[in-house]
Tab-separated table of C-alpha atoms in Angstrom:
chain	number	residue	atom	x	y	z
S	1	MET	CA	-8.270	31.520	105.451
S	2	THR	CA	-10.795	31.569	108.291
S	3	THR	CA	-8.383	31.675	110.810
S	4	HIS	CA	-6.616	34.718	108.970
S	5	ALA	CA	-9.976	36.409	108.677
S	6	LYS	CA	-10.442	35.816	112.655
S	7	ASN	CA	-7.252	37.341	113.470
S	8	ASP	CA	-7.771	40.347	111.226
S	9	SER	CA	-11.276	40.791	112.816
S	10	ASN	CA	-9.556	40.743	116.529
S	11	ILE	CA	-7.231	43.335	115.241
S	12	TRP	CA	-10.287	45.333	114.338
S	13	ALA	CA	-12.127	44.619	117.309
S	14	GLU	CA	-9.038	45.811	119.544
S	15	ARG	CA	-8.736	48.992	117.307
S	16	VAL	CA	-12.501	49.765	117.808
S	17	LEU	CA	-12.278	49.286	121.526
S	18	ALA	CA	-9.278	51.661	121.499
S	19	GLY	CA	-11.293	54.280	120.093
S	20	ASP	CA	-9.495	54.121	116.674
S	21	ARG	CA	-12.151	56.226	114.446
S	22	ARG	CA	-10.709	54.905	111.086
S	23	ALA	CA	-11.037	51.329	112.162
S	24	LEU	CA	-14.487	51.976	113.437
S	25	ALA	CA	-15.435	53.438	109.915
S	26	ARG	CA	-13.653	50.628	108.171
S	27	VAL	CA	-15.622	48.096	109.972
S	28	ILE	CA	-18.898	49.670	109.326
S	29	SER	CA	-17.993	49.597	105.408
S	30	LEU	CA	-17.480	45.856	106.042
S	31	LEU	CA	-20.986	45.415	107.547
S	32	GLU	CA	-22.268	47.550	104.681
S	33	ASN	CA	-20.613	45.417	101.957
S	34	GLN	CA	-21.609	42.328	103.730
S	35	GLU	CA	-17.837	41.196	104.297
S	36	PRO	CA	-17.519	38.233	106.655
S	37	GLU	CA	-14.780	40.148	108.337
S	38	GLY	CA	-17.282	42.724	109.631
S	39	PHE	CA	-19.357	39.985	111.286
S	40	HIS	CA	-16.563	38.428	112.831
S	41	THR	CA	-15.446	41.488	114.327
S	42	LEU	CA	-19.369	41.744	115.886
S	43	LYS	CA	-18.940	38.195	117.040
S	44	THR	CA	-15.692	39.136	119.373
S	45	LEU	CA	-17.331	42.571	120.304
S	46	TYR	CA	-21.047	41.663	121.133
S	47	PRO	CA	-20.455	40.770	124.774
S	48	LYS	CA	-19.864	44.981	124.811
S	49	THR	CA	-23.092	45.539	123.227
S	50	GLY	CA	-26.150	46.407	125.252
S	51	GLN	CA	-24.917	49.717	127.185
S	52	ALA	CA	-26.117	52.279	124.712
S	53	HIS	CA	-29.551	53.901	124.423
S	54	ILE	CA	-30.438	53.584	120.735
S	55	ILE	CA	-32.940	56.386	119.562
S	56	GLY	CA	-34.564	56.409	116.051
S	57	LEU	CA	-36.043	59.632	114.346
S	58	THR	CA	-38.376	58.968	111.787
S	59	GLY	CA	-40.964	61.321	109.939
S	60	PRO	CA	-41.718	62.885	106.466
S	61	PRO	CA	-38.913	64.155	103.952
S	62	GLY	CA	-38.038	67.875	104.789
S	63	GLY	CA	-39.425	67.733	108.204
S	64	GLY	CA	-36.135	68.712	109.878
S	65	LYS	CA	-35.180	65.394	111.160
S	66	SER	CA	-31.332	65.948	110.447
S	67	SER	CA	-31.435	69.457	111.968
S	68	LEU	CA	-33.181	68.199	114.987
S	69	VAL	CA	-30.388	65.582	115.210
S	70	ASP	CA	-28.020	68.377	114.959
S	71	ARG	CA	-29.670	70.083	118.132
S	72	MET	CA	-29.571	66.743	119.894
S	73	ILE	CA	-26.032	66.322	119.609
S	74	GLN	CA	-25.756	69.779	121.224
S	75	GLU	CA	-28.067	68.728	123.804
S	76	ILE	CA	-26.347	65.484	124.693
S	77	ARG	CA	-22.822	67.133	124.524
S	78	SER	CA	-23.853	69.945	126.941
S	79	ARG	CA	-24.889	67.258	129.047
S	80	GLY	CA	-21.258	65.724	129.045
S	81	HIS	CA	-21.863	62.552	126.870
S	82	GLU	CA	-20.551	61.176	123.719
S	83	VAL	CA	-22.818	60.277	120.952
S	84	ALA	CA	-23.025	58.601	117.547
S	85	VAL	CA	-25.394	59.098	114.558
S	86	VAL	CA	-26.339	56.908	111.923
S	87	ALA	CA	-28.325	58.664	109.115
S	88	VAL	CA	-29.888	56.993	106.259
S	89	ASP	CA	-30.844	58.509	102.748
S	90	PRO	CA	-32.492	56.668	99.911
S	91	THR	CA	-30.171	54.757	97.236
S	92	SER	CA	-31.336	54.688	93.706
S	93	PRO	CA	-33.214	51.889	92.453
S	94	PHE	CA	-32.078	52.486	88.946
S	95	THR	CA	-28.211	53.263	89.409
S	96	GLY	CA	-27.524	52.311	92.867
S	97	GLY	CA	-25.812	55.833	93.461
S	98	ALA	CA	-27.155	57.954	96.425
S	99	ILE	CA	-26.722	61.707	97.766
S	100	LEU	CA	-26.202	61.525	101.451
S	101	GLY	CA	-27.058	64.785	102.477
S	102	ASP	CA	-27.992	64.548	106.183
S	103	ARG	CA	-24.473	65.110	107.234
S	104	ILE	CA	-24.931	68.953	106.137
S	105	ARG	CA	-26.909	69.552	109.092
S	106	MET	CA	-24.678	68.146	111.494
S	107	GLN	CA	-21.171	68.975	109.946
S	108	ARG	CA	-20.256	71.475	112.655
S	109	TRP	CA	-19.553	68.281	115.004
S	110	ALA	CA	-16.934	66.957	112.299
S	111	SER	CA	-14.082	68.035	114.468
S	112	ASP	CA	-15.576	67.197	117.985
S	113	THR	CA	-14.023	63.789	118.861
S	114	GLY	CA	-17.173	63.057	121.121
S	115	VAL	CA	-19.422	62.804	118.075
S	116	TYR	CA	-19.227	60.239	115.382
S	117	ILE	CA	-21.236	60.555	112.189
S	118	ARG	CA	-22.061	58.296	109.319
S	119	SER	CA	-24.161	58.465	106.459
S	120	MET	CA	-25.590	55.087	104.837
S	121	GLY	CA	-27.714	54.561	101.785
S	122	THR	CA	-30.622	52.130	101.952
S	123	ARG	CA	-29.061	50.121	99.170
S	124	GLY	CA	-32.383	48.226	98.275
S	125	SER	CA	-34.085	48.208	101.652
S	126	LEU	CA	-37.642	49.719	101.493
S	127	GLY	CA	-38.363	49.902	105.222
S	128	GLY	CA	-36.645	53.558	105.962
S	129	LEU	CA	-33.419	52.158	106.846
S	130	ALA	CA	-30.376	50.179	105.313
S	131	ARG	CA	-29.813	46.559	105.847
S	132	ALA	CA	-26.460	47.448	107.638
S	133	VAL	CA	-27.973	49.662	110.339
S	134	TYR	CA	-28.844	47.007	113.078
S	135	ALA	CA	-25.253	45.862	112.962
S	136	THR	CA	-23.659	48.953	112.794
S	137	VAL	CA	-25.644	50.261	115.739
S	138	GLN	CA	-24.213	47.088	117.968
S	139	LEU	CA	-20.794	48.029	116.632
S	140	LEU	CA	-21.322	51.532	117.692
S	141	ASP	CA	-22.653	50.170	121.095
S	142	ALA	CA	-19.635	48.088	121.652
S	143	ALA	CA	-17.560	51.110	120.689
S	144	SER	CA	-19.051	52.583	124.212
S	145	PHE	CA	-21.035	55.544	122.812
S	146	PRO	CA	-24.044	55.634	125.476
S	147	TYR	CA	-26.285	57.534	122.917
S	148	ILE	CA	-26.826	56.397	119.349
S	149	LEU	CA	-29.209	58.261	116.938
S	150	VAL	CA	-30.661	56.735	113.835
S	151	GLU	CA	-32.119	58.777	111.473
S	152	THR	CA	-34.437	57.126	108.929
S	153	VAL	CA	-34.899	58.275	105.177
S	154	GLY	CA	-37.816	60.472	104.894
S	155	VAL	CA	-40.735	58.356	105.265
S	156	GLY	CA	-44.616	58.297	104.272
S	157	GLN	CA	-46.898	55.923	106.424
S	158	SER	CA	-45.539	52.286	106.244
S	159	GLU	CA	-41.954	52.439	106.711
S	160	VAL	CA	-41.647	51.283	110.331
S	161	ASP	CA	-38.051	49.297	110.362
S	162	ILE	CA	-36.820	51.656	112.872
S	163	VAL	CA	-38.581	49.786	115.617
S	164	GLN	CA	-36.485	46.797	114.945
S	165	VAL	CA	-33.446	49.158	115.947
S	166	ALA	CA	-34.409	51.571	118.480
S	167	ASP	CA	-35.110	51.642	122.236
S	168	THR	CA	-37.110	54.870	121.805
S	169	VAL	CA	-38.610	55.890	118.637
S	170	VAL	CA	-39.415	59.695	117.953
S	171	VAL	CA	-41.874	60.386	115.244
S	172	VAL	CA	-41.284	63.928	114.097
S	173	SER	CA	-44.294	65.732	112.452
S	174	VAL	CA	-44.818	69.175	111.085
S	175	PRO	CA	-47.960	71.283	110.455
S	176	GLY	CA	-49.394	71.327	107.215
S	177	LEU	CA	-49.589	67.446	106.216
S	178	GLY	CA	-53.143	67.131	106.398
S	179	ASP	CA	-56.094	66.626	109.082
S	180	ASP	CA	-56.568	64.400	111.907
S	181	VAL	CA	-57.425	61.367	109.729
S	182	GLN	CA	-53.999	61.240	108.910
S	183	VAL	CA	-52.699	60.983	112.445
S	184	SER	CA	-55.225	58.125	112.970
S	185	LYS	CA	-53.806	55.902	110.278
S	186	ALA	CA	-51.762	52.674	111.022
S	187	GLY	CA	-48.253	52.564	110.526
S	188	ILE	CA	-45.571	55.172	111.519
S	189	MET	CA	-48.279	56.936	113.923
S	190	GLU	CA	-48.262	53.979	115.574
S	191	ILE	CA	-44.640	53.394	116.610
S	192	GLY	CA	-43.869	56.605	118.389
S	193	ASP	CA	-42.665	56.613	121.810
S	194	VAL	CA	-42.227	60.283	121.726
S	195	PHE	CA	-43.806	62.524	119.185
S	196	ALA	CA	-41.811	65.761	118.094
S	197	VAL	CA	-44.084	68.615	116.339
S	198	ASN	CA	-40.934	70.254	114.462
S	199	LYS	CA	-41.128	73.524	113.062
S	200	ALA	CA	-43.409	74.719	115.939
S	201	ASP	CA	-42.758	78.380	114.853
S	202	LEU	CA	-45.042	77.879	111.859
S	203	PRO	CA	-49.023	78.482	112.102
S	204	GLY	CA	-50.735	75.410	112.383
S	205	SER	CA	-48.270	73.252	114.702
S	206	GLN	CA	-50.678	73.675	117.753
S	207	ARG	CA	-53.327	71.822	115.624
S	208	VAL	CA	-51.000	69.175	115.258
S	209	VAL	CA	-50.221	69.024	118.709
S	210	VAL	CA	-53.869	68.772	119.477
S	211	GLU	CA	-54.313	66.221	116.803
S	212	LEU	CA	-51.622	64.140	117.976
S	213	GLN	CA	-52.590	64.182	121.798
S	214	SER	CA	-56.221	63.258	120.670
S	215	MET	CA	-55.030	60.377	118.562
S	216	LEU	CA	-52.877	58.972	121.501
S	217	ASP	CA	-55.668	59.600	124.260
S	218	LEU	CA	-57.545	56.913	122.199
S	219	GLY	CA	-55.113	54.435	122.292
S	220	SER	CA	-54.216	52.187	125.326
S	221	HIS	CA	-50.672	52.725	126.868
S	222	ASP	CA	-49.818	50.571	129.936
S	223	VAL	CA	-46.782	51.599	131.320
S	224	TRP	CA	-46.086	54.783	128.842
S	225	GLN	CA	-47.895	57.489	127.388
S	226	PRO	CA	-45.927	58.872	124.359
S	227	PRO	CA	-45.814	62.637	124.935
S	228	VAL	CA	-46.040	65.245	122.214
S	229	VAL	CA	-43.073	67.787	122.335
S	230	THR	CA	-42.706	71.170	120.189
S	231	THR	CA	-39.568	71.914	118.691
S	232	VAL	CA	-37.864	74.491	116.539
S	233	ALA	CA	-34.565	72.756	115.254
S	234	THR	CA	-33.474	75.831	113.735
S	235	THR	CA	-33.248	77.703	117.027
S	236	GLY	CA	-32.971	74.646	119.234
S	237	LYS	CA	-36.356	75.519	121.158
S	238	GLY	CA	-37.801	72.496	122.812
S	239	VAL	CA	-35.031	70.150	122.193
S	240	SER	CA	-33.967	69.776	125.910
S	241	GLU	CA	-37.525	68.794	126.685
S	242	LEU	CA	-37.177	66.314	124.011
S	243	ILE	CA	-34.063	64.703	125.176
S	244	THR	CA	-35.790	64.433	128.583
S	245	ALA	CA	-38.800	62.787	127.343
S	246	ILE	CA	-36.540	60.530	125.526
S	247	GLN	CA	-34.603	59.578	128.526
S	248	GLU	CA	-37.640	58.991	130.558
S	249	HIS	CA	-38.975	56.576	128.277
S	250	LEU	CA	-35.846	54.232	128.812
S	251	VAL	CA	-36.056	54.505	132.406
S	252	VAL	CA	-39.763	53.663	132.240
S	253	LEU	CA	-38.869	50.594	129.941
S	254	GLN	CA	-36.188	49.613	132.618
S	255	GLU	CA	-38.477	49.787	135.406
S	256	ALA	CA	-41.304	47.865	133.771
S	257	ASN	CA	-38.582	45.268	132.928
S	258	LEU	CA	-39.339	45.871	129.364
S	259	LEU	CA	-36.112	46.984	128.035
S	260	THR	CA	-34.180	43.618	127.868
S	261	LYS	CA	-37.256	42.006	126.603
S	262	GLN	CA	-37.787	44.167	123.807
S	263	ARG	CA	-33.910	43.954	122.946
S	264	LEU	CA	-33.949	40.143	122.762
S	265	ALA	CA	-37.202	40.229	120.667
S	266	ARG	CA	-35.521	42.561	118.353
S	267	GLU	CA	-32.335	40.454	118.092
S	268	LYS	CA	-34.341	37.298	117.334
S	269	GLU	CA	-36.208	39.449	114.499
S	270	ALA	CA	-32.775	40.256	113.210
S	271	LEU	CA	-31.243	36.858	113.559
S	272	LEU	CA	-34.453	35.660	111.476
S	273	GLN	CA	-33.912	38.159	108.595
S	274	ARG	CA	-30.230	37.589	108.104
S	275	LEU	CA	-31.129	33.905	108.077
S	276	THR	CA	-33.907	34.097	105.703
S	277	GLU	CA	-31.707	36.430	103.565
S	278	ARG	CA	-29.054	33.610	103.305
S	279	ILE	CA	-31.684	31.033	102.616
S	280	ARG	CA	-32.881	33.294	99.850
S	281	CYS	CA	-29.471	33.709	98.474
S	282	ASP	CA	-29.100	29.974	98.689
S	283	ILE	CA	-32.023	29.375	96.761
S	284	THR	CA	-31.366	31.846	93.991
S	285	LYS	CA	-27.943	30.363	93.694
S	286	GLN	CA	-29.397	26.891	93.511
S	287	TRP	CA	-31.731	27.782	90.554
S	288	SER	CA	-29.535	29.873	88.439
S	289	ASN	CA	-28.636	26.431	86.822
S	290	LYS	CA	-29.587	24.556	84.000
S	291	GLN	CA	-32.616	22.848	85.909
S	292	GLY	CA	-33.557	26.391	86.796
S	293	ASN	CA	-33.525	27.764	83.446
S	294	GLN	CA	-35.715	24.631	82.303
S	295	ALA	CA	-38.439	25.503	84.925
S	296	TRP	CA	-38.485	29.342	83.952
S	297	GLU	CA	-38.920	27.918	80.535
S	298	ASN	CA	-41.657	25.765	81.403
S	299	LEU	CA	-43.340	28.398	83.352
S	300	ALA	CA	-43.386	31.142	80.540
S	301	ALA	CA	-44.909	28.185	78.089
S	302	LYS	CA	-47.305	27.332	81.070
S	303	LYS	CA	-46.579	23.837	81.087
S	304	THR	CA	-46.115	24.409	84.896
S	305	ASP	CA	-47.432	26.953	87.347
S	306	PRO	CA	-45.847	29.271	89.761
S	307	TYR	CA	-47.370	27.092	93.143
S	308	THR	CA	-46.165	23.687	91.782
S	309	LEU	CA	-42.694	25.346	91.180
S	310	GLU	CA	-42.493	27.035	94.442
S	311	GLU	CA	-43.212	23.474	96.051
S	312	GLN	CA	-40.535	22.112	93.942
S	313	LEU	CA	-38.149	24.743	94.931
S	314	TYR	CA	-38.766	24.349	98.548
S	315	LEU	CA	-38.102	20.598	98.332
S	316	SER	CA	-34.996	20.727	96.449
S	317	TRP	CA	-33.675	23.484	98.817
S	318	LYS	CA	-34.386	21.132	101.875
S	319	GLY	CA	-32.221	18.474	99.947
S	320	VAL	CA	-29.469	21.095	99.033
S	321	THR	CA	-26.450	19.069	98.479
S	322	THR	CA	-28.075	16.615	95.808
S	323	VAL	CA	-28.852	19.606	93.563
S	324	ASP	CA	-25.918	21.821	94.132
S	325	ASN	CA	-24.077	18.830	92.461
S	326	GLN	CA	-25.735	19.498	89.242
S	327	ASP	CA	-23.717	22.212	87.797
O	1	MET	CA	-21.522	42.076	95.704
O	2	GLU	CA	-20.147	45.057	94.056
O	3	ARG	CA	-19.861	47.802	96.540
O	4	PRO	CA	-20.496	51.456	95.498
O	5	ILE	CA	-17.514	53.949	95.462
O	6	ARG	CA	-17.993	56.415	98.261
O	7	VAL	CA	-17.260	60.051	97.701
O	8	LEU	CA	-17.049	63.261	99.741
O	9	ILE	CA	-17.756	66.341	98.006
O	10	ALA	CA	-16.278	69.326	100.028
O	11	LYS	CA	-16.285	73.118	99.738
O	12	PRO	CA	-13.080	74.369	101.584
O	13	GLY	CA	-12.893	78.074	102.754
O	14	LEU	CA	-14.932	80.922	102.149
O	15	ASP	CA	-16.527	80.448	98.941
O	16	GLY	CA	-20.067	80.560	98.527
O	17	HIS	CA	-20.493	79.142	94.967
O	18	ASP	CA	-21.181	75.343	94.866
O	19	ARG	CA	-23.482	75.044	91.890
O	20	GLY	CA	-20.594	72.844	90.143
O	21	ALA	CA	-20.158	70.737	93.323
O	22	LYS	CA	-24.038	69.940	93.232
O	23	VAL	CA	-23.980	69.223	89.408
O	24	LEU	CA	-20.907	66.823	89.869
O	25	ALA	CA	-22.487	65.337	93.146
O	26	ARG	CA	-25.678	64.526	91.246
O	27	ALA	CA	-23.585	63.072	88.092
O	28	MET	CA	-21.893	60.839	90.583
O	29	ARG	CA	-25.081	59.567	91.801
O	30	ASP	CA	-26.124	58.789	88.489
O	31	ALA	CA	-23.208	57.066	87.974
O	32	GLY	CA	-23.875	54.491	91.114
O	33	MET	CA	-21.543	56.251	93.575
O	34	GLU	CA	-22.627	57.363	97.096
O	35	VAL	CA	-21.856	60.783	97.518
O	36	ILE	CA	-21.910	62.856	100.698
O	37	TYR	CA	-22.088	66.577	100.368
O	38	THR	CA	-20.499	68.536	103.398
O	39	GLY	CA	-22.065	71.989	102.224
O	40	LEU	CA	-20.339	75.232	102.289
O	41	ARG	CA	-17.585	76.734	104.051
O	42	GLN	CA	-15.313	73.709	105.624
O	43	THR	CA	-12.268	73.934	107.117
O	44	PRO	CA	-9.716	71.307	106.078
O	45	GLU	CA	-9.889	69.798	109.437
O	46	GLN	CA	-13.766	68.961	108.973
O	47	ILE	CA	-13.369	67.578	105.574
O	48	VAL	CA	-10.766	65.262	106.573
O	49	GLU	CA	-12.362	64.015	109.638
O	50	ALA	CA	-15.640	63.752	107.789
O	51	ALA	CA	-13.825	61.597	105.340
O	52	VAL	CA	-12.431	59.369	108.028
O	53	GLN	CA	-15.813	58.954	109.587
O	54	GLU	CA	-17.696	58.322	106.204
O	55	ASP	CA	-14.870	56.029	105.247
O	56	VAL	CA	-14.776	57.531	101.796
O	57	ASP	CA	-12.675	56.328	98.888
O	58	THR	CA	-12.363	59.739	97.302
O	59	ILE	CA	-12.441	63.569	98.309
O	60	GLY	CA	-13.474	65.815	95.686
O	61	LEU	CA	-12.257	69.467	96.564
O	62	SER	CA	-14.002	72.315	95.039
O	63	CYS	CA	-12.630	76.029	95.109
O	64	LEU	CA	-13.782	78.996	93.306
O	65	SER	CA	-11.975	81.686	95.729
O	66	GLY	CA	-8.496	81.566	94.820
O	67	ALA	CA	-7.277	80.107	97.862
O	68	HIS	CA	-6.791	76.436	96.496
O	69	ASN	CA	-2.800	76.858	97.221
O	70	HIS	CA	-3.565	77.015	100.608
O	71	LEU	CA	-6.403	74.846	101.443
O	72	PHE	CA	-5.828	71.873	99.059
O	73	PRO	CA	-2.297	70.903	100.184
O	74	GLU	CA	-3.632	71.603	104.087
O	75	VAL	CA	-6.332	68.516	103.325
O	76	THR	CA	-3.712	66.167	101.904
O	77	ARG	CA	-1.322	67.209	105.163
O	78	LEU	CA	-4.107	66.170	107.101
O	79	LEU	CA	-4.791	62.834	105.538
O	80	LYS	CA	-1.090	62.039	106.067
O	81	GLU	CA	-1.287	62.943	109.691
O	82	LYS	CA	-4.320	60.708	110.058
O	83	ASP	CA	-2.424	57.877	108.227
O	84	ALA	CA	-5.139	58.138	105.497
O	85	THR	CA	-3.548	58.459	102.499
O	86	ASP	CA	-5.339	55.673	100.766
O	87	ILE	CA	-7.907	58.217	100.085
O	88	LEU	CA	-7.686	59.806	96.778
O	89	VAL	CA	-7.670	63.482	96.477
O	90	VAL	CA	-8.922	65.537	93.256
O	91	GLY	CA	-9.702	69.113	92.957
O	92	GLY	CA	-11.434	71.409	90.910
O	93	GLY	CA	-12.462	75.065	90.529
O	94	ILE	CA	-10.975	78.266	88.938
O	95	ILE	CA	-7.163	76.920	89.309
O	96	PRO	CA	-4.615	78.724	87.164
O	97	GLU	CA	-2.594	76.371	84.790
O	98	GLU	CA	0.848	77.343	86.833
O	99	ASP	CA	-0.722	76.295	89.952
O	100	ILE	CA	-1.494	72.508	89.181
O	101	PRO	CA	2.267	70.981	89.018
O	102	LYS	CA	2.582	72.427	92.856
O	103	LEU	CA	-0.722	70.975	93.960
O	104	LYS	CA	0.132	67.663	92.491
O	105	GLU	CA	3.161	67.730	94.245
O	106	ALA	CA	1.341	68.361	97.634
O	107	GLY	CA	-0.682	64.696	96.954
O	108	ILE	CA	-3.839	66.406	94.832
O	109	SER	CA	-3.729	63.496	92.239
O	110	GLU	CA	-5.876	65.556	89.431
O	111	ILE	CA	-7.252	68.858	88.979
O	112	PHE	CA	-10.196	69.471	86.824
O	113	THR	CA	-10.677	72.996	85.329
O	114	PRO	CA	-13.552	74.717	83.946
O	115	GLY	CA	-14.831	72.733	80.816
O	116	THR	CA	-14.130	69.526	82.146
O	117	THR	CA	-17.148	67.177	81.467
O	118	THR	CA	-18.579	65.347	84.445
O	119	ALA	CA	-17.982	62.182	82.715
O	120	THR	CA	-14.294	62.952	82.558
O	121	ALA	CA	-13.980	63.511	86.250
O	122	ILE	CA	-15.960	60.152	87.243
O	123	GLU	CA	-13.848	58.331	84.769
O	124	TYR	CA	-10.895	59.611	86.449
O	125	ILE	CA	-12.082	58.606	89.974
O	126	LYS	CA	-13.260	55.113	88.781
O	127	GLU	CA	-9.804	54.146	87.290
O	128	ASN	CA	-7.771	55.633	90.198
O	129	VAL	CA	-9.564	54.940	93.402
O	130	LYS	CA	-6.802	52.914	95.585
O	131	ARG	CA	-8.980	50.110	97.007
């Protein structure tokens, strides 16, 4: 069975490398659905990764992220490059369904073969991205897109998963969301490599620029001082400057020998997360048996406490095989 | 893991009426599907390309302009060209009874006319997706 899966994934890998969009789309689904075949394909393709500039966009809902992505596609295309987009929207925690609506703003690129756009539901992840984004970006990188744009769900203050994926994070702000205390808060205001004040044709946008700049002046930035760029996504104003700032950021990272280091750190973190997830699955499976049920009953009757139970779970996980045989 | 059904809801041609498409998209979301809505005035080429990129199981076409006889078969023709006939295509809108057999012949699996409940359409899709 494994050899079969392996052969299949080699075929997927070949098709992806040959520029077959149907295969690319299908492998992304395999990754989203956590099918082993998807990860086998990535094993084959991994040596091809590391070429793309991965750009994250995050900011509040309705701030114009998708419209800005549309204009960024336009700018990147006009500079002669291909570009891929992963746009994430929230999955309902109640039904598992989702309306993936980012694409509407970018649909004029549907028939441009130099652009690939994929919409994704969060499927339970809470950090602004979907679990499959990391692997999907690697796949798009291997498929030799030089630019990959990742749009998070509309975020509030603390959803910062995007730093685990992107080389350059663009935080999109808009006028009218609060005073200068808001920009001093921890969380997403700390992760911007470039700040875009969108809807800059609206009153109050200059105030946001000043607040952001004074917030940034207070921080210590050794190699890179995040710039604040004003944009109007509906007209495209400022988008060329935005792309230039994003490109400069990558150059600075490269020159300071930080890019490889940061990518390796992200790889390590992603690996740890997958490992944690697997162990979590193992433990859940292991304790959905009679022994587990008995433990929950004991907990309900206060015959035991959750901390003792945790200790027992941990120890029995370490001796996985003996417990596995019980059911 | 049970994977959600992915649906593309599309409005082909020059037709600005998307209330029905939006209501259906919302109902599908509530039925646990991932719904990609591509907005108004799409060409069949844009719809098929989006469906391939998004790897959807189903395309739902909505047309109230009367141009369904031209636009719907164009979508299925392009899907054939892309070797993507495993994507189920259904249609809805103001579509006269006598047009339906021809549309079905062209590869549209089912046509939902005014009065169809969202539940009927969702049930049909759940039972007929090809993979």
